[in-house]
Short mmCIF file of N, CA and C in Angstrom, two decimals:
data_model
loop_
_atom_site.label_atom_id
_atom_site.label_comp_id
_atom_site.label_asym_id
_atom_site.label_seq_id
_atom_site.Cartn_x
_atom_site.Cartn_y
_atom_site.Cartn_z
N MET A 1 -22.84 -65.84 -78.13
CA MET A 1 -24.04 -66.32 -77.50
C MET A 1 -23.81 -66.58 -76.02
N ILE A 2 -22.70 -67.27 -75.70
CA ILE A 2 -22.40 -67.55 -74.29
C ILE A 2 -22.16 -66.25 -73.54
N ARG A 3 -21.49 -65.31 -74.21
CA ARG A 3 -21.23 -64.02 -73.58
C ARG A 3 -22.55 -63.30 -73.28
N GLN A 4 -23.51 -63.37 -74.18
CA GLN A 4 -24.80 -62.73 -73.99
C GLN A 4 -25.55 -63.38 -72.83
N LEU A 5 -25.50 -64.71 -72.71
CA LEU A 5 -26.15 -65.42 -71.61
C LEU A 5 -25.52 -65.04 -70.28
N ALA A 6 -24.22 -64.89 -70.24
CA ALA A 6 -23.53 -64.52 -69.00
C ALA A 6 -23.94 -63.11 -68.58
N THR A 7 -24.05 -62.20 -69.52
CA THR A 7 -24.47 -60.84 -69.22
C THR A 7 -25.91 -60.82 -68.71
N THR A 8 -26.79 -61.57 -69.35
CA THR A 8 -28.18 -61.66 -68.92
C THR A 8 -28.29 -62.24 -67.52
N ALA A 9 -27.54 -63.28 -67.24
CA ALA A 9 -27.55 -63.90 -65.92
C ALA A 9 -27.06 -62.92 -64.86
N ALA A 10 -26.06 -62.14 -65.19
CA ALA A 10 -25.53 -61.16 -64.24
C ALA A 10 -26.56 -60.08 -63.96
N LEU A 11 -27.28 -59.64 -64.98
CA LEU A 11 -28.30 -58.61 -64.79
C LEU A 11 -29.48 -59.13 -63.98
N VAL A 12 -29.83 -60.39 -64.14
CA VAL A 12 -30.92 -60.99 -63.37
C VAL A 12 -30.52 -61.11 -61.91
N ALA A 13 -29.28 -61.46 -61.64
CA ALA A 13 -28.80 -61.63 -60.27
C ALA A 13 -28.57 -60.28 -59.59
N LEU A 14 -28.34 -59.23 -60.35
CA LEU A 14 -28.02 -57.92 -59.80
C LEU A 14 -29.08 -57.39 -58.83
N PRO A 15 -30.36 -57.40 -59.18
CA PRO A 15 -31.35 -56.86 -58.24
C PRO A 15 -31.35 -57.59 -56.89
N ALA A 16 -31.06 -58.85 -56.88
CA ALA A 16 -31.08 -59.60 -55.63
C ALA A 16 -29.95 -59.18 -54.70
N THR A 17 -28.86 -58.68 -55.25
CA THR A 17 -27.73 -58.31 -54.39
C THR A 17 -27.66 -56.81 -54.14
N VAL A 18 -27.87 -56.01 -55.15
CA VAL A 18 -27.71 -54.57 -55.03
C VAL A 18 -28.96 -53.91 -54.46
N LEU A 19 -30.11 -54.42 -54.76
CA LEU A 19 -31.34 -53.77 -54.37
C LEU A 19 -31.93 -54.29 -53.06
N THR A 20 -31.11 -54.86 -52.21
CA THR A 20 -31.60 -55.31 -50.92
C THR A 20 -31.94 -54.08 -50.09
N VAL A 21 -33.18 -53.96 -49.68
CA VAL A 21 -33.66 -52.80 -48.94
C VAL A 21 -33.87 -53.21 -47.49
N PRO A 22 -33.35 -52.42 -46.54
CA PRO A 22 -33.57 -52.76 -45.15
C PRO A 22 -35.05 -52.68 -44.79
N ALA A 23 -35.44 -53.50 -43.85
CA ALA A 23 -36.83 -53.47 -43.39
C ALA A 23 -37.10 -52.12 -42.73
N SER A 24 -38.25 -51.56 -43.00
CA SER A 24 -38.57 -50.27 -42.39
C SER A 24 -39.00 -50.48 -40.95
N ALA A 25 -38.81 -49.44 -40.15
CA ALA A 25 -39.20 -49.51 -38.74
C ALA A 25 -40.72 -49.52 -38.64
N GLU A 26 -41.20 -50.20 -37.64
CA GLU A 26 -42.64 -50.21 -37.39
C GLU A 26 -43.07 -48.80 -36.99
N PRO A 27 -44.24 -48.36 -37.40
CA PRO A 27 -44.69 -47.04 -36.97
C PRO A 27 -44.89 -47.04 -35.46
N LEU A 28 -44.63 -45.91 -34.85
CA LEU A 28 -44.81 -45.80 -33.40
C LEU A 28 -46.30 -45.76 -33.09
N PRO A 29 -46.73 -46.40 -31.99
CA PRO A 29 -48.16 -46.52 -31.71
C PRO A 29 -48.88 -45.19 -31.52
N TYR A 30 -48.20 -44.16 -31.02
CA TYR A 30 -48.84 -42.86 -30.80
C TYR A 30 -48.16 -41.77 -31.62
N GLY A 31 -47.59 -42.15 -32.74
CA GLY A 31 -46.94 -41.19 -33.61
C GLY A 31 -45.59 -40.75 -33.06
N PRO A 32 -45.09 -39.62 -33.54
CA PRO A 32 -43.74 -39.19 -33.15
C PRO A 32 -43.61 -38.81 -31.68
N ASP A 33 -44.74 -38.63 -30.98
CA ASP A 33 -44.70 -38.26 -29.57
C ASP A 33 -44.81 -39.46 -28.64
N THR A 34 -44.64 -40.67 -29.15
CA THR A 34 -44.73 -41.87 -28.32
C THR A 34 -43.63 -41.82 -27.26
N CYS A 35 -44.03 -42.02 -26.01
CA CYS A 35 -43.09 -41.97 -24.88
C CYS A 35 -42.35 -43.29 -24.74
N ILE A 36 -41.15 -43.22 -24.18
CA ILE A 36 -40.40 -44.43 -23.86
C ILE A 36 -41.06 -45.12 -22.67
N GLN A 37 -40.69 -46.36 -22.44
CA GLN A 37 -41.24 -47.16 -21.34
C GLN A 37 -41.11 -46.40 -20.01
N GLY A 38 -42.19 -46.36 -19.24
CA GLY A 38 -42.17 -45.72 -17.94
C GLY A 38 -42.65 -44.28 -17.94
N PHE A 39 -42.93 -43.74 -19.13
CA PHE A 39 -43.39 -42.35 -19.24
C PHE A 39 -44.72 -42.30 -19.99
N VAL A 40 -45.50 -41.27 -19.68
CA VAL A 40 -46.80 -41.04 -20.31
C VAL A 40 -46.91 -39.55 -20.65
N TRP A 41 -47.87 -39.20 -21.49
CA TRP A 41 -48.09 -37.79 -21.79
C TRP A 41 -48.57 -37.07 -20.54
N ARG A 42 -48.12 -35.84 -20.36
CA ARG A 42 -48.53 -35.03 -19.21
C ARG A 42 -50.01 -34.69 -19.31
N ASP A 43 -50.49 -34.37 -20.50
CA ASP A 43 -51.90 -34.05 -20.73
C ASP A 43 -52.42 -32.93 -19.83
N GLY A 44 -51.60 -31.91 -19.61
CA GLY A 44 -52.06 -30.76 -18.84
C GLY A 44 -53.10 -29.95 -19.59
N ARG A 45 -53.12 -30.11 -20.88
CA ARG A 45 -54.10 -29.49 -21.79
C ARG A 45 -54.11 -30.35 -23.04
N PRO A 46 -55.09 -30.18 -23.91
CA PRO A 46 -55.08 -30.95 -25.16
C PRO A 46 -53.79 -30.68 -25.95
N GLY A 47 -53.15 -31.74 -26.38
CA GLY A 47 -51.93 -31.61 -27.15
C GLY A 47 -50.65 -31.53 -26.32
N ASP A 48 -50.77 -31.60 -24.99
CA ASP A 48 -49.59 -31.56 -24.12
C ASP A 48 -48.98 -32.95 -24.10
N HIS A 49 -48.05 -33.19 -25.01
CA HIS A 49 -47.45 -34.52 -25.17
C HIS A 49 -46.04 -34.59 -24.59
N VAL A 50 -45.75 -33.79 -23.59
CA VAL A 50 -44.47 -33.92 -22.89
C VAL A 50 -44.54 -35.21 -22.09
N CYS A 51 -43.53 -36.04 -22.21
CA CYS A 51 -43.51 -37.34 -21.52
C CYS A 51 -43.02 -37.16 -20.09
N VAL A 52 -43.84 -37.61 -19.15
CA VAL A 52 -43.55 -37.50 -17.72
C VAL A 52 -43.86 -38.84 -17.05
N THR A 53 -43.52 -38.96 -15.78
CA THR A 53 -43.89 -40.17 -15.05
C THR A 53 -45.39 -40.18 -14.82
N PRO A 54 -45.98 -41.34 -14.60
CA PRO A 54 -47.41 -41.38 -14.31
C PRO A 54 -47.79 -40.55 -13.08
N ASP A 55 -46.92 -40.48 -12.08
CA ASP A 55 -47.21 -39.66 -10.90
C ASP A 55 -47.32 -38.18 -11.26
N VAL A 56 -46.42 -37.69 -12.10
CA VAL A 56 -46.47 -36.28 -12.51
C VAL A 56 -47.74 -36.02 -13.32
N ARG A 57 -48.14 -36.96 -14.14
CA ARG A 57 -49.38 -36.79 -14.90
C ARG A 57 -50.57 -36.66 -13.95
N SER A 58 -50.63 -37.51 -12.93
CA SER A 58 -51.71 -37.45 -11.94
C SER A 58 -51.67 -36.13 -11.17
N GLN A 59 -50.47 -35.70 -10.81
CA GLN A 59 -50.33 -34.44 -10.08
C GLN A 59 -50.77 -33.26 -10.95
N THR A 60 -50.45 -33.31 -12.23
CA THR A 60 -50.85 -32.24 -13.15
C THR A 60 -52.37 -32.15 -13.23
N ALA A 61 -53.04 -33.29 -13.31
CA ALA A 61 -54.51 -33.30 -13.34
C ALA A 61 -55.07 -32.72 -12.04
N ALA A 62 -54.48 -33.08 -10.91
CA ALA A 62 -54.93 -32.56 -9.61
C ALA A 62 -54.69 -31.05 -9.52
N GLN A 63 -53.56 -30.59 -10.03
CA GLN A 63 -53.27 -29.15 -10.03
C GLN A 63 -54.28 -28.39 -10.88
N ASN A 64 -54.62 -28.94 -12.03
CA ASN A 64 -55.62 -28.30 -12.89
C ASN A 64 -56.97 -28.23 -12.18
N ALA A 65 -57.33 -29.30 -11.48
CA ALA A 65 -58.62 -29.32 -10.78
C ALA A 65 -58.64 -28.32 -9.62
N ALA A 66 -57.49 -28.07 -9.00
CA ALA A 66 -57.42 -27.17 -7.84
C ALA A 66 -57.02 -25.75 -8.23
N ALA A 67 -56.95 -25.46 -9.51
CA ALA A 67 -56.42 -24.17 -9.98
C ALA A 67 -57.12 -22.98 -9.34
N ALA A 68 -58.43 -22.99 -9.28
CA ALA A 68 -59.17 -21.84 -8.75
C ALA A 68 -58.87 -21.60 -7.27
N SER A 69 -58.63 -22.65 -6.52
CA SER A 69 -58.40 -22.49 -5.08
C SER A 69 -57.03 -21.88 -4.77
N ASN A 70 -56.14 -21.84 -5.74
CA ASN A 70 -54.80 -21.27 -5.53
C ASN A 70 -54.66 -19.86 -6.10
N ARG A 71 -55.76 -19.29 -6.60
CA ARG A 71 -55.76 -17.93 -7.13
C ARG A 71 -56.38 -16.98 -6.11
N GLU A 72 -55.96 -15.72 -6.19
CA GLU A 72 -56.59 -14.68 -5.36
C GLU A 72 -58.04 -14.54 -5.81
N PRO A 73 -58.99 -14.66 -4.88
CA PRO A 73 -60.41 -14.63 -5.29
C PRO A 73 -60.83 -13.32 -5.95
N ASN A 74 -60.20 -12.22 -5.60
CA ASN A 74 -60.58 -10.92 -6.18
C ASN A 74 -59.56 -10.45 -7.21
N GLY A 75 -58.74 -11.33 -7.70
CA GLY A 75 -57.72 -10.95 -8.66
C GLY A 75 -56.59 -10.20 -7.98
N GLY A 76 -55.79 -9.53 -8.76
CA GLY A 76 -54.66 -8.79 -8.20
C GLY A 76 -53.83 -8.18 -9.30
N THR A 77 -52.56 -8.02 -9.02
CA THR A 77 -51.63 -7.37 -9.93
C THR A 77 -51.64 -7.97 -11.33
N TYR A 78 -51.82 -9.29 -11.42
CA TYR A 78 -51.78 -9.98 -12.71
C TYR A 78 -53.17 -10.35 -13.22
N GLY A 79 -54.18 -9.65 -12.75
CA GLY A 79 -55.53 -9.90 -13.20
C GLY A 79 -56.19 -11.05 -12.47
N PRO A 80 -57.19 -11.68 -13.09
CA PRO A 80 -57.95 -12.73 -12.41
C PRO A 80 -57.14 -14.00 -12.13
N ASN A 81 -56.00 -14.15 -12.77
CA ASN A 81 -55.18 -15.35 -12.54
C ASN A 81 -54.02 -15.09 -11.58
N THR A 82 -54.12 -14.03 -10.79
CA THR A 82 -53.08 -13.74 -9.79
C THR A 82 -53.09 -14.85 -8.75
N CYS A 83 -51.92 -15.39 -8.49
CA CYS A 83 -51.80 -16.49 -7.52
C CYS A 83 -51.81 -15.97 -6.09
N LYS A 84 -52.28 -16.82 -5.19
CA LYS A 84 -52.19 -16.53 -3.77
C LYS A 84 -50.72 -16.51 -3.36
N GLN A 85 -50.46 -15.91 -2.18
CA GLN A 85 -49.10 -15.86 -1.65
C GLN A 85 -48.51 -17.27 -1.57
N GLY A 86 -47.28 -17.44 -2.04
CA GLY A 86 -46.60 -18.73 -2.00
C GLY A 86 -46.79 -19.58 -3.24
N PHE A 87 -47.63 -19.12 -4.17
CA PHE A 87 -47.87 -19.85 -5.41
C PHE A 87 -47.37 -19.05 -6.60
N VAL A 88 -47.02 -19.76 -7.66
CA VAL A 88 -46.55 -19.15 -8.91
C VAL A 88 -47.24 -19.86 -10.07
N TRP A 89 -47.19 -19.24 -11.25
CA TRP A 89 -47.74 -19.92 -12.42
C TRP A 89 -46.84 -21.09 -12.77
N ARG A 90 -47.46 -22.18 -13.17
CA ARG A 90 -46.72 -23.41 -13.50
C ARG A 90 -45.85 -23.21 -14.74
N ASP A 91 -46.35 -22.51 -15.74
CA ASP A 91 -45.59 -22.23 -16.96
C ASP A 91 -45.10 -23.49 -17.67
N ALA A 92 -45.90 -24.54 -17.69
CA ALA A 92 -45.52 -25.76 -18.41
C ALA A 92 -45.53 -25.52 -19.92
N TRP A 93 -46.27 -24.52 -20.38
CA TRP A 93 -46.33 -24.10 -21.78
C TRP A 93 -46.72 -22.64 -21.78
N GLY A 94 -46.59 -21.97 -22.88
CA GLY A 94 -46.97 -20.57 -22.98
C GLY A 94 -48.43 -20.38 -22.63
N GLY A 95 -48.72 -19.53 -21.67
CA GLY A 95 -50.10 -19.28 -21.25
C GLY A 95 -50.58 -20.17 -20.12
N ASP A 96 -49.75 -21.07 -19.62
CA ASP A 96 -50.14 -21.94 -18.49
C ASP A 96 -50.09 -21.11 -17.21
N GLN A 97 -51.26 -20.74 -16.72
CA GLN A 97 -51.35 -19.90 -15.53
C GLN A 97 -52.00 -20.63 -14.36
N VAL A 98 -51.80 -21.92 -14.27
CA VAL A 98 -52.25 -22.68 -13.11
C VAL A 98 -51.29 -22.35 -11.98
N CYS A 99 -51.82 -21.97 -10.82
CA CYS A 99 -51.00 -21.59 -9.68
C CYS A 99 -50.56 -22.83 -8.90
N VAL A 100 -49.25 -22.96 -8.72
CA VAL A 100 -48.64 -24.10 -8.04
C VAL A 100 -47.51 -23.59 -7.14
N VAL A 101 -46.98 -24.47 -6.31
CA VAL A 101 -45.81 -24.09 -5.52
C VAL A 101 -44.59 -24.04 -6.45
N PRO A 102 -43.58 -23.25 -6.10
CA PRO A 102 -42.42 -23.10 -6.99
C PRO A 102 -41.75 -24.42 -7.40
N ALA A 103 -41.71 -25.40 -6.52
CA ALA A 103 -41.07 -26.68 -6.86
C ALA A 103 -41.77 -27.36 -8.03
N VAL A 104 -43.08 -27.19 -8.14
CA VAL A 104 -43.83 -27.79 -9.25
C VAL A 104 -43.48 -27.07 -10.56
N ARG A 105 -43.34 -25.75 -10.51
CA ARG A 105 -42.92 -25.02 -11.72
C ARG A 105 -41.54 -25.50 -12.16
N ASP A 106 -40.64 -25.70 -11.20
CA ASP A 106 -39.31 -26.21 -11.53
C ASP A 106 -39.39 -27.59 -12.17
N GLN A 107 -40.28 -28.45 -11.64
CA GLN A 107 -40.46 -29.79 -12.19
C GLN A 107 -40.97 -29.72 -13.63
N ALA A 108 -41.91 -28.81 -13.90
CA ALA A 108 -42.43 -28.66 -15.26
C ALA A 108 -41.32 -28.22 -16.21
N ALA A 109 -40.46 -27.31 -15.76
CA ALA A 109 -39.35 -26.86 -16.60
C ALA A 109 -38.37 -28.01 -16.87
N THR A 110 -38.11 -28.82 -15.85
CA THR A 110 -37.23 -29.98 -16.01
C THR A 110 -37.82 -30.98 -16.98
N ASP A 111 -39.12 -31.25 -16.84
CA ASP A 111 -39.80 -32.18 -17.75
C ASP A 111 -39.76 -31.66 -19.19
N ASN A 112 -39.99 -30.37 -19.37
CA ASN A 112 -39.95 -29.80 -20.72
C ASN A 112 -38.55 -29.93 -21.32
N ALA A 113 -37.52 -29.69 -20.51
CA ALA A 113 -36.14 -29.78 -21.01
C ALA A 113 -35.77 -31.21 -21.39
N ALA A 114 -36.36 -32.19 -20.71
CA ALA A 114 -36.04 -33.60 -20.97
C ALA A 114 -36.98 -34.24 -21.98
N ALA A 115 -37.90 -33.48 -22.54
CA ALA A 115 -38.95 -34.04 -23.40
C ALA A 115 -38.40 -34.91 -24.53
N ALA A 116 -37.43 -34.42 -25.27
CA ALA A 116 -36.92 -35.17 -26.43
C ALA A 116 -36.29 -36.49 -26.02
N SER A 117 -35.65 -36.53 -24.87
CA SER A 117 -34.98 -37.76 -24.44
C SER A 117 -35.96 -38.81 -23.93
N ARG A 118 -37.21 -38.42 -23.75
CA ARG A 118 -38.22 -39.34 -23.23
C ARG A 118 -39.17 -39.85 -24.31
N ARG A 119 -38.88 -39.51 -25.55
CA ARG A 119 -39.71 -40.00 -26.67
C ARG A 119 -38.98 -41.11 -27.40
N GLN A 120 -39.76 -42.06 -27.91
CA GLN A 120 -39.19 -43.13 -28.74
C GLN A 120 -38.80 -42.54 -30.08
N THR A 121 -37.86 -43.20 -30.71
CA THR A 121 -37.48 -42.78 -32.05
C THR A 121 -37.87 -43.88 -33.03
N SER A 122 -37.99 -43.52 -34.27
CA SER A 122 -38.38 -44.47 -35.31
C SER A 122 -37.20 -44.72 -36.23
N VAL A 123 -36.08 -45.07 -35.65
CA VAL A 123 -34.89 -45.32 -36.44
C VAL A 123 -34.84 -46.80 -36.81
N PRO A 124 -34.75 -47.12 -38.08
CA PRO A 124 -34.68 -48.53 -38.46
C PRO A 124 -33.42 -49.18 -37.90
N GLN A 125 -33.55 -50.43 -37.53
CA GLN A 125 -32.40 -51.19 -37.06
C GLN A 125 -31.53 -51.54 -38.26
N PRO A 126 -30.21 -51.53 -38.08
CA PRO A 126 -29.34 -51.88 -39.21
C PRO A 126 -29.58 -53.31 -39.67
N VAL A 127 -29.51 -53.50 -40.96
CA VAL A 127 -29.69 -54.83 -41.54
C VAL A 127 -28.34 -55.54 -41.51
N PRO A 128 -28.28 -56.73 -40.92
CA PRO A 128 -27.00 -57.44 -40.90
C PRO A 128 -26.58 -57.83 -42.31
N PRO A 129 -25.28 -57.89 -42.56
CA PRO A 129 -24.83 -58.28 -43.90
C PRO A 129 -25.21 -59.72 -44.18
N PRO A 130 -25.39 -60.05 -45.45
CA PRO A 130 -25.73 -61.43 -45.80
C PRO A 130 -24.57 -62.36 -45.46
N PRO A 131 -24.88 -63.59 -45.14
CA PRO A 131 -23.80 -64.55 -44.83
C PRO A 131 -22.92 -64.76 -46.06
N PRO A 132 -21.65 -65.06 -45.82
CA PRO A 132 -20.72 -65.24 -46.97
C PRO A 132 -21.06 -66.47 -47.79
#
């Protein structure tokens, strides 16, 4: 009888020690594309969630607004989206044909390459061991 009570007590105590589950991480406010502090989505087009500085986001919006003024008015070698002399396609994503100066295209490539390092992660924090 005593042996049975000891076994029952051990089984009751088991879930409290073995089944301790770490707290789950809070969901990120903007999903998996949530930017780290100091960065925002570029928003060069719908779904452009590359994390950039707020200044780059503002510049991207201004570039989009000025896109027509940087294209050859009568088209050219590359069709209606041919850039004026001194301008190149931004190429921030496939099909991005906004005409910008080469330094801006380089910045877009740099931002794209750094995209993963500028997003928050949803990794749960380790649970400290219980006190002895």
